[in-house]
PDB file of C-alpha atoms in Angstrom:
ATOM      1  CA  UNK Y   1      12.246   5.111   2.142  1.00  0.00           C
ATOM      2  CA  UNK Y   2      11.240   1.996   0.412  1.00  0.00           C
ATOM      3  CA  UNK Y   3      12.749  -1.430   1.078  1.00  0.00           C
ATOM      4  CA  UNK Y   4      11.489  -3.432  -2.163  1.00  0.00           C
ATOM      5  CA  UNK Y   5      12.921  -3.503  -4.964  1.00  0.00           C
ATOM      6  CA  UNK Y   6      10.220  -4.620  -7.729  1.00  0.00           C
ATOM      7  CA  UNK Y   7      11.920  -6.124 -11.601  1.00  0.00           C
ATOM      8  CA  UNK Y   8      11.282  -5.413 -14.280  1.00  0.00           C
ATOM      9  CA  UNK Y   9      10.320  -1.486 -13.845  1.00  0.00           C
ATOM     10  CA  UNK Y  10       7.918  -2.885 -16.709  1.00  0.00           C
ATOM     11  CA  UNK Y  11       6.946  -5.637 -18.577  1.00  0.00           C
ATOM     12  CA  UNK Y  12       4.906  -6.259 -21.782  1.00  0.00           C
ATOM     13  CA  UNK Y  13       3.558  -9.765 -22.772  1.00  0.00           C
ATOM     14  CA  UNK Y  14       0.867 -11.397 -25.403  1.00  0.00           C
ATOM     15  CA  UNK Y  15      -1.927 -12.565 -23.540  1.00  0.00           C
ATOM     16  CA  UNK Y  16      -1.827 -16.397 -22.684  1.00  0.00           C
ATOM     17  CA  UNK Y  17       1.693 -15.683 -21.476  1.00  0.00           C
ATOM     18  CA  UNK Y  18       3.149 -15.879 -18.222  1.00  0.00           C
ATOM     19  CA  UNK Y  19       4.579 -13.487 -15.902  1.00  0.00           C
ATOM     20  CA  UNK Y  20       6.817 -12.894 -13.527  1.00  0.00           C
ATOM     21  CA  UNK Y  21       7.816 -10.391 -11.335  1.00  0.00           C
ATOM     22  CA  UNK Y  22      10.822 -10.132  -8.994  1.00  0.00           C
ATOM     23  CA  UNK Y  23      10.746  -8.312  -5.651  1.00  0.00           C
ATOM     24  CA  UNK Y  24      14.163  -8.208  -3.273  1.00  0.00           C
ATOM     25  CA  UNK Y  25      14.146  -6.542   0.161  1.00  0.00           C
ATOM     26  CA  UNK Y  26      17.349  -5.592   2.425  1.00  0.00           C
ATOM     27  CA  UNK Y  27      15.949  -6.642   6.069  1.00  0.00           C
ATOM     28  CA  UNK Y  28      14.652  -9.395   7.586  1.00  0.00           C
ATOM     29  CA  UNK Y  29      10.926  -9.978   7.569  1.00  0.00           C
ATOM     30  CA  UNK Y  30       7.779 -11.270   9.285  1.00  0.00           C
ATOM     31  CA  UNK Y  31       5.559 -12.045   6.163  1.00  0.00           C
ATOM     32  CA  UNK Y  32       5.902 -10.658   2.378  1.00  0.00           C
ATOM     33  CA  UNK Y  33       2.707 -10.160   0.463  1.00  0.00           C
ATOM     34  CA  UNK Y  34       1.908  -8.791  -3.108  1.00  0.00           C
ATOM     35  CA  UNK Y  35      -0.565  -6.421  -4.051  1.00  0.00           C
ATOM     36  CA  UNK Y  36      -2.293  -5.203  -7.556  1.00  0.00           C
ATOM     37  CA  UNK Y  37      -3.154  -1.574  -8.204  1.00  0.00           C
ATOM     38  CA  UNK Y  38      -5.365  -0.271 -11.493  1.00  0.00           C
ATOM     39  CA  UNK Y  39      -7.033   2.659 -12.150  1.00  0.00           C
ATOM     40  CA  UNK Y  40     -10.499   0.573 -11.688  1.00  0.00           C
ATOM     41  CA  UNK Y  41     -10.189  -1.292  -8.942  1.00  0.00           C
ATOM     42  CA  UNK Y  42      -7.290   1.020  -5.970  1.00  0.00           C
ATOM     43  CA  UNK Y  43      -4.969  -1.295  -4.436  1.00  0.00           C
ATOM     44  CA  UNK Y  44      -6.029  -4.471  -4.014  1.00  0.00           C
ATOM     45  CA  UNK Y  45      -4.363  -7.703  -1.266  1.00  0.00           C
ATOM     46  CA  UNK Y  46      -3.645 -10.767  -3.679  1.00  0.00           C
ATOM     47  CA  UNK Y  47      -1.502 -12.732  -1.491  1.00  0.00           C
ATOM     48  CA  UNK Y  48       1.006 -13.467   1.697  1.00  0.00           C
ATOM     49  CA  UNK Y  49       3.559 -15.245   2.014  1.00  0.00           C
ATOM     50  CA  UNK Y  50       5.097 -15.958   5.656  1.00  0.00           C
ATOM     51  CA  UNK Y  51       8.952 -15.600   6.273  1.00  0.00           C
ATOM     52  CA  UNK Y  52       9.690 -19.681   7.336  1.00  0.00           C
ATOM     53  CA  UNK Y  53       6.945 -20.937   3.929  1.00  0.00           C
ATOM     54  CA  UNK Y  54       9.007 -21.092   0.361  1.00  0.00           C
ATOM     55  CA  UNK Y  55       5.628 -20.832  -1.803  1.00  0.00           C
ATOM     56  CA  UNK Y  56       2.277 -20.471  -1.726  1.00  0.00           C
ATOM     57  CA  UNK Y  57      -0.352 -20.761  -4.597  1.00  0.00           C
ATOM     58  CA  UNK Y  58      -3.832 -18.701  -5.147  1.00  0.00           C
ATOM     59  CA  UNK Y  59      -5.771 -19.295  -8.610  1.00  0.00           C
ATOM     60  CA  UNK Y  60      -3.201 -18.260 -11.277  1.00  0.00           C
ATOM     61  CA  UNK Y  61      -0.826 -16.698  -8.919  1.00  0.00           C
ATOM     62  CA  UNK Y  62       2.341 -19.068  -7.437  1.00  0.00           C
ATOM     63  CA  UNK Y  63       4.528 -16.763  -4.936  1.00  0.00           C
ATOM     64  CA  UNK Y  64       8.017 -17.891  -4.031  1.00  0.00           C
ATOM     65  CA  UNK Y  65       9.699 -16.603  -1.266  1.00  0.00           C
ATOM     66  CA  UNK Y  66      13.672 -16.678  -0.374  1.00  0.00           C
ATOM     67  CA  UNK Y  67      15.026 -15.406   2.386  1.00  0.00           C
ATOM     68  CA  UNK Y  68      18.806 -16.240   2.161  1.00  0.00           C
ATOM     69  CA  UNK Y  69      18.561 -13.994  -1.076  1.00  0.00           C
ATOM     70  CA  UNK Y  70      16.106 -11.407   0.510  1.00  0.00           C
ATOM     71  CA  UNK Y  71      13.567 -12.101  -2.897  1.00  0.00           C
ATOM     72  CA  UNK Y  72      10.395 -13.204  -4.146  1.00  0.00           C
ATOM     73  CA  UNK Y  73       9.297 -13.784  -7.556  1.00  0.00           C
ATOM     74  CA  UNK Y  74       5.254 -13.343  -8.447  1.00  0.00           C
ATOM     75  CA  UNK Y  75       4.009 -15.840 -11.404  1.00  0.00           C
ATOM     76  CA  UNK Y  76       0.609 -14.862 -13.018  1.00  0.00           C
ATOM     77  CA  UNK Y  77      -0.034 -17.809 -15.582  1.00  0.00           C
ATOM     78  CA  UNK Y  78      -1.956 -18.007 -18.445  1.00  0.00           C
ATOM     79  CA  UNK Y  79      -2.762 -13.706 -18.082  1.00  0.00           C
ATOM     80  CA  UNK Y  80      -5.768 -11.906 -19.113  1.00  0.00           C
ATOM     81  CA  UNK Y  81      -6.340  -8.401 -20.197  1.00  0.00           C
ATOM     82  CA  UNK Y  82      -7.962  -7.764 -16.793  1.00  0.00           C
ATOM     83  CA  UNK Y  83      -4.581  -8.471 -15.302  1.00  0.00           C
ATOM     84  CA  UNK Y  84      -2.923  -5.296 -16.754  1.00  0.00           C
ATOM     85  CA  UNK Y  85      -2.180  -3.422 -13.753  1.00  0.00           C
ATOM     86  CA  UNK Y  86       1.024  -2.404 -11.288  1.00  0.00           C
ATOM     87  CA  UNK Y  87       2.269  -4.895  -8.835  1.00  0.00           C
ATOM     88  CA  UNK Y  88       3.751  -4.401  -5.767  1.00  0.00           C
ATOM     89  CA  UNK Y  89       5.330  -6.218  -2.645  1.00  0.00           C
ATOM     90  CA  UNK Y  90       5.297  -5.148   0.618  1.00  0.00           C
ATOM     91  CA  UNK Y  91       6.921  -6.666   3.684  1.00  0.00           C
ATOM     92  CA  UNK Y  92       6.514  -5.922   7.449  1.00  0.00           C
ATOM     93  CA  UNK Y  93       8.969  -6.622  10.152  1.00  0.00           C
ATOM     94  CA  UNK Y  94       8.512  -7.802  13.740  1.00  0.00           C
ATOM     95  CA  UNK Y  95       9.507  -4.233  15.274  1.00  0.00           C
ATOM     96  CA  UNK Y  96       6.609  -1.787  14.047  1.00  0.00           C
ATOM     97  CA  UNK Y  97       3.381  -1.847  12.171  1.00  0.00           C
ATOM     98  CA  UNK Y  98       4.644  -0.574   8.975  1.00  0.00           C
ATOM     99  CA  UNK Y  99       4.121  -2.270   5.516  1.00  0.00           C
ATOM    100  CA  UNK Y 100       7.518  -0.818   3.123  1.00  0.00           C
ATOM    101  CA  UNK Y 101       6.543  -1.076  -0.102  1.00  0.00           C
ATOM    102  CA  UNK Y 102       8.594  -1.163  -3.356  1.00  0.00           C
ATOM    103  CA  UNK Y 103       8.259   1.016  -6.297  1.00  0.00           C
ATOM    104  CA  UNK Y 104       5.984  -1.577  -8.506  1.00  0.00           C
ATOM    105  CA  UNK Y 105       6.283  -3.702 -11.459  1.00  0.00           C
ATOM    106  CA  UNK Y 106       4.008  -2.039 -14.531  1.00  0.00           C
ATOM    107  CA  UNK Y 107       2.320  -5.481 -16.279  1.00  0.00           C
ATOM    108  CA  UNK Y 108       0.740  -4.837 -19.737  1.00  0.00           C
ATOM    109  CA  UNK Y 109      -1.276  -7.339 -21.175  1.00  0.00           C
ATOM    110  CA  UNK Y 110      -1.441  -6.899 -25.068  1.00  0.00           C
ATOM    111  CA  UNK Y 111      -4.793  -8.752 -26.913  1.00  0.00           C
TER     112      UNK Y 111
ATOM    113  CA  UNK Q   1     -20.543  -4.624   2.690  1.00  0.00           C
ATOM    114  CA  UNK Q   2     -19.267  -1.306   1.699  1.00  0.00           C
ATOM    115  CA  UNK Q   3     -15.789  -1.336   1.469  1.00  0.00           C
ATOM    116  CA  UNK Q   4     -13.126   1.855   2.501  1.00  0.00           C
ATOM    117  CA  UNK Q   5     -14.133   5.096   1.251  1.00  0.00           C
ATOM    118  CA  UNK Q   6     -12.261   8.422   1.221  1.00  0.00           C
ATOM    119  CA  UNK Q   7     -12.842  11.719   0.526  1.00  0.00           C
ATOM    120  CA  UNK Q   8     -12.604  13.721  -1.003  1.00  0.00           C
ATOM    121  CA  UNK Q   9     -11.732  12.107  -4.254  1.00  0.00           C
ATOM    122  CA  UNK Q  10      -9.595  15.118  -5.851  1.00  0.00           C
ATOM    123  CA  UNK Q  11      -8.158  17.829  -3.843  1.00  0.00           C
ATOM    124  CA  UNK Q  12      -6.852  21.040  -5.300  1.00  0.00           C
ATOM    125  CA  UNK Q  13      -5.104  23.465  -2.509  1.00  0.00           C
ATOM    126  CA  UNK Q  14      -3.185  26.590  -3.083  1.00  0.00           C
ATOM    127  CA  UNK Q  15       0.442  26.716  -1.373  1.00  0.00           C
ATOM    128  CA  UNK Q  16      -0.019  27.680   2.143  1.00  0.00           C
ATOM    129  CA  UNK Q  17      -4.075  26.189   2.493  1.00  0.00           C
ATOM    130  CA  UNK Q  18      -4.904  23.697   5.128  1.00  0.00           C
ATOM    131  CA  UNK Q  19      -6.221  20.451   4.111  1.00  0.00           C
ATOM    132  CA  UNK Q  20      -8.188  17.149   5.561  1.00  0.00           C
ATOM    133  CA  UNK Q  21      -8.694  13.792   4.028  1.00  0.00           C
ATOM    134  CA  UNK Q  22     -11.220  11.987   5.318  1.00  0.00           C
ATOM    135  CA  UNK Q  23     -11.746   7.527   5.370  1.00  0.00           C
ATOM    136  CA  UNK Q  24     -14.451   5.760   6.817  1.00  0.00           C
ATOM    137  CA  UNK Q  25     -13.001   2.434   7.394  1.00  0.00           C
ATOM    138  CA  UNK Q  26     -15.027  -0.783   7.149  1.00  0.00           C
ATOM    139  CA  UNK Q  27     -16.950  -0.735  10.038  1.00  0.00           C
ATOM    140  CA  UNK Q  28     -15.522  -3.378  12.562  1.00  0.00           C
ATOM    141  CA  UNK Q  29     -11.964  -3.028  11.449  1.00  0.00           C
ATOM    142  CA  UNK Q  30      -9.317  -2.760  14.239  1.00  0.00           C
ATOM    143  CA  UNK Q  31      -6.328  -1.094  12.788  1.00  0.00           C
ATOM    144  CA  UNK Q  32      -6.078   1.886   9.831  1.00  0.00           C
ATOM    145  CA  UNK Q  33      -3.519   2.840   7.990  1.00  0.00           C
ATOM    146  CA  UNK Q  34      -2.326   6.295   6.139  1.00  0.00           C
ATOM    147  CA  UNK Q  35      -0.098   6.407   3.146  1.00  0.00           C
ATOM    148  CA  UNK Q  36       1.096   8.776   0.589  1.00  0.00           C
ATOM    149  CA  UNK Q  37       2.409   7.411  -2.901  1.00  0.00           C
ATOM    150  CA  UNK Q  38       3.766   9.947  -5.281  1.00  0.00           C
ATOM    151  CA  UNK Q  39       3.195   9.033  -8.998  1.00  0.00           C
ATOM    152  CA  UNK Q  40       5.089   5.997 -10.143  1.00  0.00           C
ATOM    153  CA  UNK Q  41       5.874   4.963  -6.767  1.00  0.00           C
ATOM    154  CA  UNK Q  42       4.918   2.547  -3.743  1.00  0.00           C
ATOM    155  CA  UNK Q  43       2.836   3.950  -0.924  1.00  0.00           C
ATOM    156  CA  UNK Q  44       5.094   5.054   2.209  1.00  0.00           C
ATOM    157  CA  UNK Q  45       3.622   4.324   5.224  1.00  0.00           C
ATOM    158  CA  UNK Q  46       2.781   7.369   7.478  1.00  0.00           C
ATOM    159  CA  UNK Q  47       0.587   6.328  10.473  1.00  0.00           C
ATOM    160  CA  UNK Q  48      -1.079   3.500  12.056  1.00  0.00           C
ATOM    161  CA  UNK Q  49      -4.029   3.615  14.707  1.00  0.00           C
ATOM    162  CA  UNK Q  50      -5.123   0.899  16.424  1.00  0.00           C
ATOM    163  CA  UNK Q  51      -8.899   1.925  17.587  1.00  0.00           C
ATOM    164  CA  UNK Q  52      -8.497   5.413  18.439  1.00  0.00           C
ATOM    165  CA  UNK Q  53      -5.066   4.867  19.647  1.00  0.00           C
ATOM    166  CA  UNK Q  54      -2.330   6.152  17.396  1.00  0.00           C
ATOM    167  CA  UNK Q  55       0.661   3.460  17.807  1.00  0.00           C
ATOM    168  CA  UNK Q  56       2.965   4.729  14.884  1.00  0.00           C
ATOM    169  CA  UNK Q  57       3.006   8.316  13.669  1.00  0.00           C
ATOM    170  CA  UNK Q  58       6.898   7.896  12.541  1.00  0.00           C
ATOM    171  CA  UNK Q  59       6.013   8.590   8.670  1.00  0.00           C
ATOM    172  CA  UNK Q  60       4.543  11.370   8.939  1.00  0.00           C
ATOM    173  CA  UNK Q  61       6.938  13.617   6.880  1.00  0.00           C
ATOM    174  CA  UNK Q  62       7.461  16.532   9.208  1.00  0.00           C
ATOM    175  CA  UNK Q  63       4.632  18.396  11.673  1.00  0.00           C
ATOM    176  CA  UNK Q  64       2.490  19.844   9.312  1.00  0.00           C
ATOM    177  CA  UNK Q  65       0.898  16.580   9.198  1.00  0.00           C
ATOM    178  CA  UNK Q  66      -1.801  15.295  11.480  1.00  0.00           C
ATOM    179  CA  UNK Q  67      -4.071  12.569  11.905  1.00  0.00           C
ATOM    180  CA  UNK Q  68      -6.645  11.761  14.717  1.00  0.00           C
ATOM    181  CA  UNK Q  69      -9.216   8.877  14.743  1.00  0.00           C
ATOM    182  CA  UNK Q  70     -11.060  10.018  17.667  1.00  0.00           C
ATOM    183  CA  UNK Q  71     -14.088   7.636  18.186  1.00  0.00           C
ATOM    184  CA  UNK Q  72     -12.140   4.728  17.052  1.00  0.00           C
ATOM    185  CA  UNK Q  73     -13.685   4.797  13.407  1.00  0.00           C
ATOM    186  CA  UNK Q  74     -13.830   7.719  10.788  1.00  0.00           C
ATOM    187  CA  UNK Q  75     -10.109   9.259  10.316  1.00  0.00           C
ATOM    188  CA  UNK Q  76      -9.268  12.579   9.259  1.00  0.00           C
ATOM    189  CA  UNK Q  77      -5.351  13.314   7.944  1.00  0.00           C
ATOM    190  CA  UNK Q  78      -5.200  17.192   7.920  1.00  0.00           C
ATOM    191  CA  UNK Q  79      -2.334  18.822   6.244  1.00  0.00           C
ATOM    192  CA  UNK Q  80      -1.384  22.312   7.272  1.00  0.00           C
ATOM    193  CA  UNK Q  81       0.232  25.006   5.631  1.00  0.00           C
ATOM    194  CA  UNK Q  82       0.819  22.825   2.535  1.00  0.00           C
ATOM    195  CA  UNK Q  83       3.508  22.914   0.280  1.00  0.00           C
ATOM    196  CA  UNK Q  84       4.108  21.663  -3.438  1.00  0.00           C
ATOM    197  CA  UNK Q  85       5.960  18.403  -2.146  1.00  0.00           C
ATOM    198  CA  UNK Q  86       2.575  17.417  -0.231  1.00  0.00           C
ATOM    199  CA  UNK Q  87       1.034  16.556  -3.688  1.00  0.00           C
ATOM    200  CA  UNK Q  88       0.299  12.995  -4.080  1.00  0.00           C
ATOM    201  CA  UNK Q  89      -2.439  10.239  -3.572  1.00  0.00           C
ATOM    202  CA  UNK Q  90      -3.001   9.627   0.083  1.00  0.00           C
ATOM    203  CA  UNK Q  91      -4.604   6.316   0.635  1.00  0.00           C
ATOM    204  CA  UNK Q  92      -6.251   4.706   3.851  1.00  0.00           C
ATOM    205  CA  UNK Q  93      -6.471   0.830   4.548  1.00  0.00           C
ATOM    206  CA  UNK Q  94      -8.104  -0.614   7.356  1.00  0.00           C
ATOM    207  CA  UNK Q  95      -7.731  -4.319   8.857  1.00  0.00           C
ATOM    208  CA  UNK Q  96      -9.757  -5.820  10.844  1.00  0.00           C
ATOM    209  CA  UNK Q  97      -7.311  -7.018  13.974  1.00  0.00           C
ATOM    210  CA  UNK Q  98      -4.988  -5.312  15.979  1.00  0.00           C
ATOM    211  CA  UNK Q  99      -1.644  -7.288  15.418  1.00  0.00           C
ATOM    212  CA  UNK Q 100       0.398  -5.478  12.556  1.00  0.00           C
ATOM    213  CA  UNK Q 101       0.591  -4.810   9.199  1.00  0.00           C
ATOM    214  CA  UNK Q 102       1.023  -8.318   7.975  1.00  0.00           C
ATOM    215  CA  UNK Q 103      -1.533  -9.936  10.780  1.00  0.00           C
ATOM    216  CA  UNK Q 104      -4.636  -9.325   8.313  1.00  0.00           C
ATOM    217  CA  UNK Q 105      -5.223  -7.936   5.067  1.00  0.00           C
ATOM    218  CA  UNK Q 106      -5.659  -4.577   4.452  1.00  0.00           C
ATOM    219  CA  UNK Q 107      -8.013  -3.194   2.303  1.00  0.00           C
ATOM    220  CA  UNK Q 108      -7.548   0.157   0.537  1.00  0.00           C
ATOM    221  CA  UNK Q 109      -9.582   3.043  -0.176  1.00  0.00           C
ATOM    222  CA  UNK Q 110      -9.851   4.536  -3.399  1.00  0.00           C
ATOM    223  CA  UNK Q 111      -7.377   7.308  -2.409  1.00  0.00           C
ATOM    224  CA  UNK Q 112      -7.846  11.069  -2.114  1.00  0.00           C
ATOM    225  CA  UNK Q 113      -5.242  12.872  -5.251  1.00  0.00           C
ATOM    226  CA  UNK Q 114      -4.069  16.162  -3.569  1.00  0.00           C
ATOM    227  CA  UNK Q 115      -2.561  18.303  -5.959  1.00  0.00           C
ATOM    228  CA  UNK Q 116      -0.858  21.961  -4.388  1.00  0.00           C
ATOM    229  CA  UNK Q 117      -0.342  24.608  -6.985  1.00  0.00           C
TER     230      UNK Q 117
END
């Protein structure tokens, strides 16, 4: 079963744009984190966010995290053709070792 | 440093055939992880080791799956008697502590596609 929710299913922007992807969960959490997954490059850790911080910033990427709402929003600024890819969050609780994932927001960046 | 590797890279298995998936972890790392993502999905977690020690086995999707990490490095998921449903990338990420999935980052392996006619 998985326990994120990623929006939009898809999303298809100029490049220079920004954009943002939505993740909601249903249980409480340790730490959130996002990943990025291409054909090039497998799965790949871009960043985490800890359940008691409300944003965190890495390059181009700004993560927001609320837990009253059980959601996080990803923000890739100013995107690239290299960031075409899926995007996922994943979120861990205190009780086991597993990471539930969501089902992925496709990103396509048009030139 | 090399990074995780799996293999094989492609897998095709007749209904019924037994199968093993092989990752070589980054050498150091603590903990490794198996998943399986179908196509257009998120990977579901399906075991966790932590050295040779297997902590969490409660994704595995029924008994025909197995893993082992014997020596505390290379792991080998073996599939038995597999069915149509099994088809789908299995990937392997390895961490380098000991404290959970969200302690460290995980890095994954390229993934190993199984496909069962």
């Amino acid at each position: 079963s998985q326990q994120g929710e990623e929006d939009p299913q898809a999303l298809s922007i100029q490049e220079g744009e920004n954009a943002t992807m939505n993740c909601s969960y249903k249980t409480s959490i340790n730490n959130l984190q996002w990943y990025r997954q291409n054909s090039g490059r497998g799965l790949v850790h871009l960043i985490l966010i800890r359940s008691n911080e409300r944003e965190k910033h890495s390059g181009r990427l700004r993560v927001t995290l609320d837990t009253s709402k059980k959601s996080s929003s990803l923000l890739i600024t100013a995107s690239r053709a290299a960031d075409t890819a899926s995007y996922f969050c994943a979120t861990d609780m205190d009780s086991n070792y597993q990471l539930i994932w969501g089902a992925g927001t496709k990103l396509i960046i048009k030139p | 440093g090399a990074g995780v590797s799996q293999s094989p890279r492609y897998k095709v298995a007749k209904r019924g055939q037994d199968v093993a998936l092989r990752c070589d972890p980054i050498s150091g790392h603590v903990s490794l992880f198996w998943y399986q993502q179908a196509l257009g999905q998120g990977p579901e977690f399906l075991t966790y080791f932590q050295n040779e020690a297997q902590l969490d086995k409660s994704g595995l999707p029924s008994d025909r799956f197995f893993a082992e990490r014997p020596e505390g490095s290379v792991s080998t998921l073996k599939i038995q008697r597999t069915q149509q449903e099994d088809s789908a990338v299995y990937l392997c990420a390895s961490s380098l502590g000991g404290r959970g999935p969200g302690a460290d980052t995980q890095y994954f392996g390229p993934g190993t596609r199984l496909t069962v006619l």
